[in-house]
Amino acid sequence: MSEIDDIALAERPETRGGPRRDLRVGDTTFTLLGTAHVSAESADEVRDLIDSGDFDAVAIELCDARHSNLANPDALGDQDLFQIFRQGKAGMVAANLALGAFQQRIAEQSGIEPGAEMRAALEASQRHGLPLLLIDRDVGLTLKRIYQNVPWWQRFSLLSGLLGSVLSRQEVSAEEVERLKQGDVLESTFSEFAAESQSLFTPLISERDRYMVMRLAQQCPPGKFKRVLVVIGAGHLKGMAEHLEGPPAEDPAEEIATLEATRPPSKVWKMLPWLITALVLTGFAIGFSRNTELGWQLVAEWFVINGVLSGGATLLALAHPVTVIATVFAAPLTSLNPTIGAGFVAAGVELAMRKPKVRDFSTLRHDVTQVKGWWKNRVSRTLLVFLTATLGSAAGTWIAGFRIADSLFG
């Protein structure tokens, strides 16, 4: 960004509403409005500011994916579920559904839809024909950077904490509502851990402060806009203001790329499935070289253990009987072929046997707010089939593999 000419704190005469700061950067004045994500007043304040005609652009704390979900809540119905599984995005879709379930539960108990102020900004900017700037980092990238940034031993507690937060049917506590007033669903869900972990706080909050400022620099070059309303959670106001007040970035695009980067899987991790396959096939070969009976015993144990665990796991998702049978026979084979997984086969068969209907997509957001709803809705149940088959096959591979090693060398 260009050097800041003037920085002024806008003192507000009214006692209600979120904190606000006016920061002048070059020829552009950015009004940072700190909103409460669970507040009808914040939504009204956003509408009033945009309706005032004082701004020629509006920036909001949303990424493309979250904007799409806000503008079209039933967008998942337009996607090809089979492609989602094929592209390895099932886990991310399930996580987004879980976060959406938590958000819906907040709405049902408080009477206010979280993110109402973002919806107000979207609708008001459209009504006045103002450019809408999406400045937040993609939620999927944030989740990946959180996962990669925390120590491996902390990841299980994070995942279990996320699952417990979004699926619990307990009343939302006053503390949780207060957290949502300062941040978004992600921040509220992980706040218990973020407060005590710098490795979590950095990708969840401080990185996003910097990222959103870089997006403003990128989308608001000198002379393009005179006044920009920036609608953000109140918890981001201080950090973003500090970055705007600091030295300008030499290359915003380069910083954005750095903040979006995720580490590729290690070569060891990528080679592990092939190594396991090679070891299992070598075990079969050693078994047959000793005697035919031992060889067939090892093959039979591999098929039974892998097939039963993977197929049995799909029973937990209440998969169609044909899906269960198909998974039992497919898992031992897919475990020896790293290019295709048992979960992919199971989900494909489940989609063929129980193709989701229009009403499944229309009621998806409401259904997943209840634990039983994940099994009732055909879309979410197919996701569960994919995940359970994958986990069952992974468990079967390791257990059967150790069983083969024990039979040969024990």
CSV table of C-alpha atoms in Angstrom, one decimal:
chain,number,residue,atom,x,y,z
A,1,MET,CA,0.0,0.0,0.0
A,2,SER,CA,1.0,3.7,-0.4
A,3,GLU,CA,2.3,5.6,2.6
A,4,ILE,CA,-0.4,6.6,5.1
A,5,ASP,CA,-1.1,10.3,4.9
A,6,ASP,CA,-3.4,10.6,7.9
A,7,ILE,CA,-4.7,8.2,10.5
A,8,ALA,CA,-7.7,9.2,12.5
A,9,LEU,CA,-9.8,7.5,15.1
A,10,ALA,CA,-13.5,8.2,14.4
A,11,GLU,CA,-15.2,8.9,17.7
A,12,ARG,CA,-18.8,8.0,17.4
A,13,PRO,CA,-21.5,10.1,19.1
A,14,GLU,CA,-23.8,7.1,19.5
A,15,THR,CA,-23.4,4.5,22.2
A,16,ARG,CA,-24.6,1.6,20.2
A,17,GLY,CA,-23.0,-0.2,17.3
A,18,GLY,CA,-19.5,-1.7,16.7
A,19,PRO,CA,-16.2,0.0,16.9
A,20,ARG,CA,-15.1,1.9,13.9
A,21,ARG,CA,-11.8,3.4,12.6
A,22,ASP,CA,-11.2,5.6,9.6
A,23,LEU,CA,-7.8,5.2,8.1
A,24,ARG,CA,-6.6,7.2,5.2
A,25,VAL,CA,-4.1,5.4,2.9
A,26,GLY,CA,-3.0,7.5,0.0
A,27,ASP,CA,-6.1,8.9,-1.6
A,28,THR,CA,-8.4,6.2,-0.2
A,29,THR,CA,-10.1,6.3,3.2
A,30,PHE,CA,-10.9,2.9,4.7
A,31,THR,CA,-13.6,2.7,7.3
A,32,LEU,CA,-13.0,-0.4,9.3
A,33,LEU,CA,-16.3,-1.4,10.9
A,34,GLY,CA,-16.0,-4.0,13.7
A,35,THR,CA,-19.2,-6.0,13.7
A,36,ALA,CA,-20.8,-8.6,15.9
A,37,HIS,CA,-21.5,-11.8,13.9
A,38,VAL,CA,-24.6,-12.5,16.1
A,39,SER,CA,-26.2,-9.1,16.2
A,40,ALA,CA,-29.2,-7.6,14.5
A,41,GLU,CA,-27.8,-4.1,15.4
A,42,SER,CA,-24.6,-4.8,13.4
A,43,ALA,CA,-26.7,-5.7,10.4
A,44,ASP,CA,-28.7,-2.6,10.7
A,45,GLU,CA,-25.6,-0.5,11.1
A,46,VAL,CA,-24.1,-2.0,7.9
A,47,ARG,CA,-27.3,-1.1,6.0
A,48,ASP,CA,-27.4,2.4,7.3
A,49,LEU,CA,-23.8,3.1,6.4
A,50,ILE,CA,-24.1,1.8,2.9
A,51,ASP,CA,-27.5,3.6,2.4
A,52,SER,CA,-25.8,6.8,3.5
A,53,GLY,CA,-24.1,7.1,0.1
A,54,ASP,CA,-20.7,7.9,1.7
A,55,PHE,CA,-18.9,4.9,0.2
A,56,ASP,CA,-18.1,3.8,-3.4
A,57,ALA,CA,-17.1,0.2,-2.5
A,58,VAL,CA,-17.7,-2.3,0.2
A,59,ALA,CA,-15.2,-5.0,1.4
A,60,ILE,CA,-16.4,-7.9,3.6
A,61,GLU,CA,-14.7,-10.6,5.6
A,62,LEU,CA,-15.7,-13.4,3.3
A,63,CYS,CA,-13.9,-15.7,0.8
A,64,ASP,CA,-15.4,-16.9,-2.5
A,65,ALA,CA,-16.6,-20.1,-1.0
A,66,ARG,CA,-18.3,-18.5,2.0
A,67,HIS,CA,-19.8,-15.8,-0.2
A,68,SER,CA,-21.2,-18.5,-2.5
A,69,ASN,CA,-22.7,-20.3,0.5
A,70,LEU,CA,-24.2,-17.0,1.7
A,71,ALA,CA,-25.6,-16.0,-1.6
A,72,ASN,CA,-26.8,-19.5,-2.5
A,73,PRO,CA,-27.2,-21.7,0.6
A,74,ASP,CA,-28.3,-24.6,-1.6
A,75,ALA,CA,-25.2,-24.4,-3.8
A,76,LEU,CA,-24.1,-27.9,-2.9
A,77,GLY,CA,-27.1,-29.2,-4.8
A,78,ASP,CA,-25.5,-27.8,-8.0
A,79,GLN,CA,-22.4,-29.8,-7.5
A,80,ASP,CA,-21.6,-33.3,-8.7
A,81,LEU,CA,-21.2,-35.4,-5.6
A,82,PHE,CA,-19.3,-38.0,-7.4
A,83,GLN,CA,-16.7,-35.4,-8.5
A,84,ILE,CA,-16.4,-34.2,-4.9
A,85,PHE,CA,-15.3,-37.7,-3.9
A,86,ARG,CA,-13.1,-38.1,-6.9
A,87,GLN,CA,-11.3,-34.9,-6.2
A,88,GLY,CA,-10.7,-35.8,-2.6
A,89,LYS,CA,-12.9,-33.0,-1.2
A,90,ALA,CA,-15.3,-35.1,0.8
A,91,GLY,CA,-13.6,-34.3,4.1
A,92,MET,CA,-13.6,-30.6,3.4
A,93,VAL,CA,-17.3,-30.7,2.5
A,94,ALA,CA,-18.1,-32.6,5.6
A,95,ALA,CA,-16.2,-30.0,7.7
A,96,ASN,CA,-18.1,-27.1,6.1
A,97,LEU,CA,-21.4,-28.9,6.7
A,98,ALA,CA,-20.4,-29.4,10.4
A,99,LEU,CA,-19.5,-25.7,10.7
A,100,GLY,CA,-22.7,-24.8,9.0
A,101,ALA,CA,-24.6,-27.0,11.5
A,102,PHE,CA,-23.0,-25.1,14.4
A,103,GLN,CA,-24.0,-21.8,12.8
A,104,GLN,CA,-27.6,-23.0,12.2
A,105,ARG,CA,-27.8,-24.1,15.9
A,106,ILE,CA,-26.7,-20.6,17.0
A,107,ALA,CA,-29.5,-19.2,14.8
A,108,GLU,CA,-32.2,-21.5,16.1
A,109,GLN,CA,-31.3,-20.7,19.8
A,110,SER,CA,-30.6,-17.0,19.5
A,111,GLY,CA,-33.1,-16.1,16.8
A,112,ILE,CA,-30.3,-14.3,14.8
A,113,GLU,CA,-28.5,-15.8,11.9
A,114,PRO,CA,-24.7,-15.5,12.3
A,115,GLY,CA,-23.3,-13.5,9.5
A,116,ALA,CA,-26.4,-11.4,9.1
A,117,GLU,CA,-24.2,-8.3,8.8
A,118,MET,CA,-22.4,-9.9,5.8
A,119,ARG,CA,-25.7,-10.7,4.2
A,120,ALA,CA,-26.8,-7.1,4.8
A,121,ALA,CA,-23.6,-5.8,3.2
A,122,LEU,CA,-24.1,-8.1,0.2
A,123,GLU,CA,-27.7,-7.0,-0.3
A,124,ALA,CA,-27.2,-3.3,0.3
A,125,SER,CA,-24.1,-3.1,-2.0
A,126,GLN,CA,-26.1,-4.8,-4.8
A,127,ARG,CA,-29.0,-2.5,-4.2
A,128,HIS,CA,-26.8,0.6,-4.6
A,129,GLY,CA,-24.6,-0.9,-7.4
A,130,LEU,CA,-21.4,-0.8,-5.4
A,131,PRO,CA,-18.4,-3.1,-6.0
A,132,LEU,CA,-18.3,-5.9,-3.4
A,133,LEU,CA,-14.7,-6.9,-2.4
A,134,LEU,CA,-14.2,-10.3,-0.9
A,135,ILE,CA,-11.0,-10.1,1.2
A,136,ASP,CA,-10.9,-13.1,3.5
A,137,ARG,CA,-8.7,-16.2,2.9
A,138,ASP,CA,-10.4,-19.3,1.6
A,139,VAL,CA,-11.8,-21.3,4.6
A,140,GLY,CA,-10.3,-24.5,3.2
A,141,LEU,CA,-6.8,-22.9,3.1
A,142,THR,CA,-7.2,-21.6,6.6
A,143,LEU,CA,-8.2,-25.1,7.9
A,144,LYS,CA,-5.2,-26.6,6.1
A,145,ARG,CA,-2.8,-24.1,7.6
A,146,ILE,CA,-4.2,-24.6,11.0
A,147,TYR,CA,-3.8,-28.3,10.7
A,148,GLN,CA,-0.2,-28.0,9.4
A,149,ASN,CA,0.8,-25.4,11.9
A,150,VAL,CA,-0.2,-27.2,15.1
A,151,PRO,CA,1.9,-30.1,16.5
A,152,TRP,CA,0.8,-33.5,15.4
A,153,TRP,CA,-0.2,-34.5,19.0
A,154,GLN,CA,-2.6,-31.5,19.2
A,155,ARG,CA,-4.4,-32.3,16.0
A,156,PHE,CA,-6.7,-35.0,17.5
A,157,SER,CA,-7.8,-32.7,20.2
A,158,LEU,CA,-8.6,-30.0,17.7
A,159,LEU,CA,-10.6,-32.4,15.5
A,160,SER,CA,-12.5,-33.9,18.4
A,161,GLY,CA,-13.1,-30.4,19.8
A,162,LEU,CA,-14.5,-29.3,16.4
A,163,LEU,CA,-16.7,-32.3,16.1
A,164,GLY,CA,-18.0,-31.9,19.7
A,165,SER,CA,-18.7,-28.2,19.2
A,166,VAL,CA,-20.7,-28.6,16.0
A,167,LEU,CA,-22.7,-31.7,16.8
A,168,SER,CA,-23.5,-31.0,20.5
A,169,ARG,CA,-27.2,-30.5,21.2
A,170,GLN,CA,-26.6,-28.5,24.3
A,171,GLU,CA,-27.7,-24.9,24.6
A,172,VAL,CA,-25.2,-22.5,23.2
A,173,SER,CA,-23.6,-20.8,26.2
A,174,ALA,CA,-23.4,-17.1,26.7
A,175,GLU,CA,-19.6,-17.4,26.3
A,176,GLU,CA,-19.9,-18.9,22.9
A,177,VAL,CA,-22.3,-16.2,21.8
A,178,GLU,CA,-19.9,-13.6,23.0
A,179,ARG,CA,-17.0,-15.2,21.1
A,180,LEU,CA,-19.2,-15.1,17.9
A,181,LYS,CA,-19.7,-11.4,18.5
A,182,GLN,CA,-16.0,-10.9,18.2
A,183,GLY,CA,-15.2,-13.5,15.5
A,184,ASP,CA,-16.6,-15.9,13.1
A,185,VAL,CA,-17.7,-19.6,13.4
A,186,LEU,CA,-14.1,-20.8,12.9
A,187,GLU,CA,-12.8,-18.5,15.6
A,188,SER,CA,-15.6,-19.4,18.0
A,189,THR,CA,-15.0,-23.1,17.5
A,190,PHE,CA,-11.3,-23.0,18.0
A,191,SER,CA,-11.1,-20.1,20.5
A,192,GLU,CA,-10.6,-22.4,23.5
A,193,PHE,CA,-7.4,-23.7,21.9
A,194,ALA,CA,-6.3,-20.5,20.1
A,195,ALA,CA,-6.1,-18.6,23.4
A,196,GLU,CA,-3.5,-21.0,24.7
A,197,SER,CA,-1.7,-21.9,21.4
A,198,GLN,CA,0.3,-19.4,19.3
A,199,SER,CA,0.6,-22.1,16.6
A,200,LEU,CA,-3.2,-22.0,16.3
A,201,PHE,CA,-3.7,-18.3,16.8
A,202,THR,CA,-1.3,-17.4,14.0
A,203,PRO,CA,-3.1,-19.0,11.0
A,204,LEU,CA,-6.6,-18.5,12.5
A,205,ILE,CA,-6.4,-14.9,13.4
A,206,SER,CA,-3.2,-12.9,12.9
A,207,GLU,CA,-2.5,-14.3,9.4
A,208,ARG,CA,-6.0,-13.4,8.3
A,209,ASP,CA,-5.5,-9.8,9.6
A,210,ARG,CA,-2.5,-9.5,7.3
A,211,TYR,CA,-4.2,-11.3,4.5
A,212,MET,CA,-7.2,-9.1,4.4
A,213,VAL,CA,-5.1,-5.9,4.4
A,214,MET,CA,-3.1,-7.4,1.4
A,215,ARG,CA,-6.3,-8.1,-0.4
A,216,LEU,CA,-7.4,-4.5,0.2
A,217,ALA,CA,-4.1,-3.3,-1.2
A,218,GLN,CA,-4.6,-5.6,-4.2
A,219,GLN,CA,-8.2,-4.6,-5.0
A,220,CYS,CA,-7.9,-0.9,-4.1
A,221,PRO,CA,-5.0,0.5,-6.1
A,222,PRO,CA,-4.4,4.2,-5.8
A,223,GLY,CA,-7.2,6.3,-7.4
A,224,LYS,CA,-9.7,3.5,-7.8
A,225,PHE,CA,-11.9,4.2,-4.8
A,226,LYS,CA,-12.2,7.2,-2.5
A,227,ARG,CA,-14.0,5.6,0.4
A,228,VAL,CA,-14.3,1.9,1.2
A,229,LEU,CA,-16.4,0.4,3.9
A,230,VAL,CA,-14.6,-2.7,5.4
A,231,VAL,CA,-17.0,-5.0,7.3
A,232,ILE,CA,-15.1,-7.3,9.6
A,233,GLY,CA,-15.5,-9.0,12.9
A,234,ALA,CA,-14.6,-6.8,15.8
A,235,GLY,CA,-11.8,-9.1,16.7
A,236,HIS,CA,-10.0,-8.3,13.5
A,237,LEU,CA,-10.2,-4.5,13.8
A,238,LYS,CA,-7.1,-3.9,15.9
A,239,GLY,CA,-4.8,-6.2,13.9
A,240,MET,CA,-5.9,-4.9,10.5
A,241,ALA,CA,-5.5,-1.3,11.7
A,242,GLU,CA,-2.0,-2.0,12.8
A,243,HIS,CA,-1.1,-3.4,9.4
A,244,LEU,CA,-2.7,-0.5,7.6
A,245,GLU,CA,-0.7,1.9,9.8
A,246,GLY,CA,2.5,0.0,9.2
A,247,PRO,CA,5.0,0.2,6.3
A,248,PRO,CA,3.3,-0.6,2.9
A,249,ALA,CA,3.8,-4.0,1.4
A,250,GLU,CA,6.2,-4.0,-1.6
A,251,ASP,CA,4.3,-6.8,-3.4
A,252,PRO,CA,0.8,-7.6,-2.0
A,253,ALA,CA,0.4,-10.5,-4.5
A,254,GLU,CA,3.6,-12.1,-3.2
A,255,GLU,CA,2.5,-11.9,0.4
A,256,ILE,CA,-1.0,-13.2,-0.5
A,257,ALA,CA,0.7,-16.2,-2.2
A,258,THR,CA,2.8,-16.8,0.9
A,259,LEU,CA,-0.3,-16.7,3.2
A,260,GLU,CA,-2.1,-19.1,0.9
A,261,ALA,CA,0.7,-21.6,0.6
A,262,THR,CA,0.3,-25.0,2.2
A,263,ARG,CA,3.1,-27.6,2.5
A,264,PRO,CA,2.8,-30.4,0.0
A,265,PRO,CA,2.7,-34.0,1.5
A,266,SER,CA,6.1,-35.2,2.3
A,267,LYS,CA,7.7,-37.7,-0.2
A,268,VAL,CA,7.7,-40.3,2.6
A,269,TRP,CA,3.9,-39.8,3.1
A,270,LYS,CA,3.2,-40.0,-0.6
A,271,MET,CA,5.3,-43.2,-1.0
A,272,LEU,CA,3.9,-44.9,2.1
A,273,PRO,CA,0.8,-46.4,0.3
A,274,TRP,CA,3.0,-47.9,-2.4
A,275,LEU,CA,5.5,-49.1,0.2
A,276,ILE,CA,2.7,-50.9,2.1
A,277,THR,CA,1.5,-52.5,-1.1
A,278,ALA,CA,4.9,-53.7,-1.9
A,279,LEU,CA,5.4,-55.1,1.6
A,280,VAL,CA,2.0,-56.9,1.5
A,281,LEU,CA,2.7,-58.4,-1.9
A,282,THR,CA,6.1,-59.4,-0.8
A,283,GLY,CA,4.5,-61.1,2.3
A,284,PHE,CA,2.2,-63.0,0.0
A,285,ALA,CA,5.2,-64.1,-2.2
A,286,ILE,CA,7.2,-65.2,0.9
A,287,GLY,CA,4.2,-67.2,2.1
A,288,PHE,CA,3.7,-69.0,-1.1
A,289,SER,CA,7.4,-69.7,-1.4
A,290,ARG,CA,7.3,-71.5,1.9
A,291,ASN,CA,4.2,-73.5,1.1
A,292,THR,CA,1.0,-73.0,-0.8
A,293,GLU,CA,-1.2,-73.4,2.3
A,294,LEU,CA,0.5,-70.5,4.1
A,295,GLY,CA,0.3,-68.3,1.1
A,296,TRP,CA,-3.5,-68.8,0.7
A,297,GLN,CA,-3.9,-68.3,4.4
A,298,LEU,CA,-2.2,-64.9,4.3
A,299,VAL,CA,-4.4,-63.9,1.3
A,300,ALA,CA,-7.5,-65.1,3.0
A,301,GLU,CA,-6.7,-63.1,6.2
A,302,TRP,CA,-5.9,-60.0,4.2
A,303,PHE,CA,-9.3,-60.2,2.4
A,304,VAL,CA,-11.3,-61.0,5.6
A,305,ILE,CA,-9.7,-58.5,7.9
A,306,ASN,CA,-9.7,-55.6,5.4
A,307,GLY,CA,-13.1,-56.4,3.9
A,308,VAL,CA,-14.9,-57.0,7.2
A,309,LEU,CA,-13.5,-53.8,8.8
A,310,SER,CA,-14.2,-51.6,5.9
A,311,GLY,CA,-17.6,-53.0,5.1
A,312,GLY,CA,-18.5,-53.2,8.7
A,313,ALA,CA,-17.6,-49.5,9.1
A,314,THR,CA,-20.1,-48.6,6.4
A,315,LEU,CA,-22.8,-50.2,8.5
A,316,LEU,CA,-22.1,-47.4,11.0
A,317,ALA,CA,-23.2,-45.0,8.3
A,318,LEU,CA,-26.3,-47.2,7.6
A,319,ALA,CA,-25.1,-47.8,4.1
A,320,HIS,CA,-27.3,-49.7,1.6
A,321,PRO,CA,-26.8,-53.5,1.8
A,322,VAL,CA,-25.4,-53.5,-1.7
A,323,THR,CA,-22.9,-50.8,-0.7
A,324,VAL,CA,-21.8,-52.9,2.3
A,325,ILE,CA,-21.3,-56.0,0.2
A,326,ALA,CA,-19.4,-54.0,-2.5
A,327,THR,CA,-17.1,-52.5,0.0
A,328,VAL,CA,-16.3,-55.8,1.6
A,329,PHE,CA,-15.1,-57.1,-1.7
A,330,ALA,CA,-13.5,-53.9,-3.0
A,331,ALA,CA,-11.6,-52.8,0.1
A,332,PRO,CA,-8.9,-55.6,0.0
A,333,LEU,CA,-8.3,-54.8,-3.6
A,334,THR,CA,-8.3,-51.0,-3.4
A,335,SER,CA,-5.9,-51.3,-0.4
A,336,LEU,CA,-3.4,-52.7,-2.8
A,337,ASN,CA,-4.0,-49.9,-5.4
A,338,PRO,CA,-3.1,-46.5,-3.9
A,339,THR,CA,-4.8,-44.8,-6.9
A,340,ILE,CA,-8.3,-45.6,-5.7
A,341,GLY,CA,-9.7,-45.9,-2.2
A,342,ALA,CA,-12.4,-48.0,-0.7
A,343,GLY,CA,-14.3,-44.8,0.3
A,344,PHE,CA,-14.5,-43.8,-3.3
A,345,VAL,CA,-16.0,-47.1,-4.3
A,346,ALA,CA,-18.4,-47.2,-1.4
A,347,ALA,CA,-19.6,-43.6,-2.1
A,348,GLY,CA,-20.1,-44.4,-5.8
A,349,VAL,CA,-22.2,-47.5,-5.0
A,350,GLU,CA,-24.2,-45.6,-2.4
A,351,LEU,CA,-25.0,-42.8,-4.9
A,352,ALA,CA,-26.1,-45.4,-7.4
A,353,MET,CA,-28.3,-47.2,-4.9
A,354,ARG,CA,-29.7,-44.1,-3.1
A,355,LYS,CA,-29.3,-41.1,-5.4
A,356,PRO,CA,-30.0,-37.9,-3.4
A,357,LYS,CA,-33.2,-36.2,-4.2
A,358,VAL,CA,-34.0,-32.5,-4.5
A,359,ARG,CA,-35.4,-32.4,-1.0
A,360,ASP,CA,-32.2,-33.9,0.4
A,361,PHE,CA,-30.3,-30.8,-0.8
A,362,SER,CA,-33.0,-28.4,0.3
A,363,THR,CA,-33.1,-29.7,3.8
A,364,LEU,CA,-29.4,-30.5,4.2
A,365,ARG,CA,-28.4,-27.4,6.2
A,366,HIS,CA,-31.2,-28.1,8.7
A,367,ASP,CA,-30.8,-31.9,8.9
A,368,VAL,CA,-27.1,-31.7,9.8
A,369,THR,CA,-27.9,-29.7,12.9
A,370,GLN,CA,-28.9,-32.9,14.6
A,371,VAL,CA,-26.8,-36.0,14.9
A,372,LYS,CA,-29.5,-38.3,13.5
A,373,GLY,CA,-29.9,-35.9,10.6
A,374,TRP,CA,-26.5,-36.9,9.2
A,375,TRP,CA,-27.9,-40.4,8.7
A,376,LYS,CA,-31.3,-39.3,7.6
A,377,ASN,CA,-30.2,-37.0,4.7
A,378,ARG,CA,-28.9,-38.9,1.7
A,379,VAL,CA,-26.2,-36.3,0.9
A,380,SER,CA,-24.7,-36.3,4.4
A,381,ARG,CA,-25.1,-40.0,4.8
A,382,THR,CA,-23.1,-40.6,1.6
A,383,LEU,CA,-20.3,-38.4,3.0
A,384,LEU,CA,-20.4,-40.6,6.1
A,385,VAL,CA,-20.2,-43.7,4.0
A,386,PHE,CA,-17.1,-42.4,2.2
A,387,LEU,CA,-15.4,-41.4,5.5
A,388,THR,CA,-16.3,-44.6,7.4
A,389,ALA,CA,-15.2,-46.9,4.5
A,390,THR,CA,-11.9,-45.0,4.2
A,391,LEU,CA,-11.2,-45.3,7.9
A,392,GLY,CA,-12.2,-48.9,8.0
A,393,SER,CA,-10.0,-49.8,5.1
A,394,ALA,CA,-7.1,-47.9,6.7
A,395,ALA,CA,-7.5,-49.8,9.9
A,396,GLY,CA,-7.9,-53.1,8.0
A,397,THR,CA,-4.7,-52.5,6.0
A,398,TRP,CA,-2.6,-51.9,9.1
A,399,ILE,CA,-4.1,-54.7,11.2
A,400,ALA,CA,-3.9,-57.2,8.3
A,401,GLY,CA,-0.4,-56.1,7.5
A,402,PHE,CA,0.8,-56.7,11.0
A,403,ARG,CA,-1.0,-60.0,11.0
A,404,ILE,CA,0.9,-61.1,7.9
A,405,ALA,CA,4.2,-60.0,9.4
A,406,ASP,CA,3.4,-61.9,12.6
A,407,SER,CA,2.6,-65.1,10.6
A,408,LEU,CA,5.8,-64.9,8.6
A,409,PHE,CA,8.3,-63.7,11.2
A,410,GLY,CA,6.6,-64.0,14.6
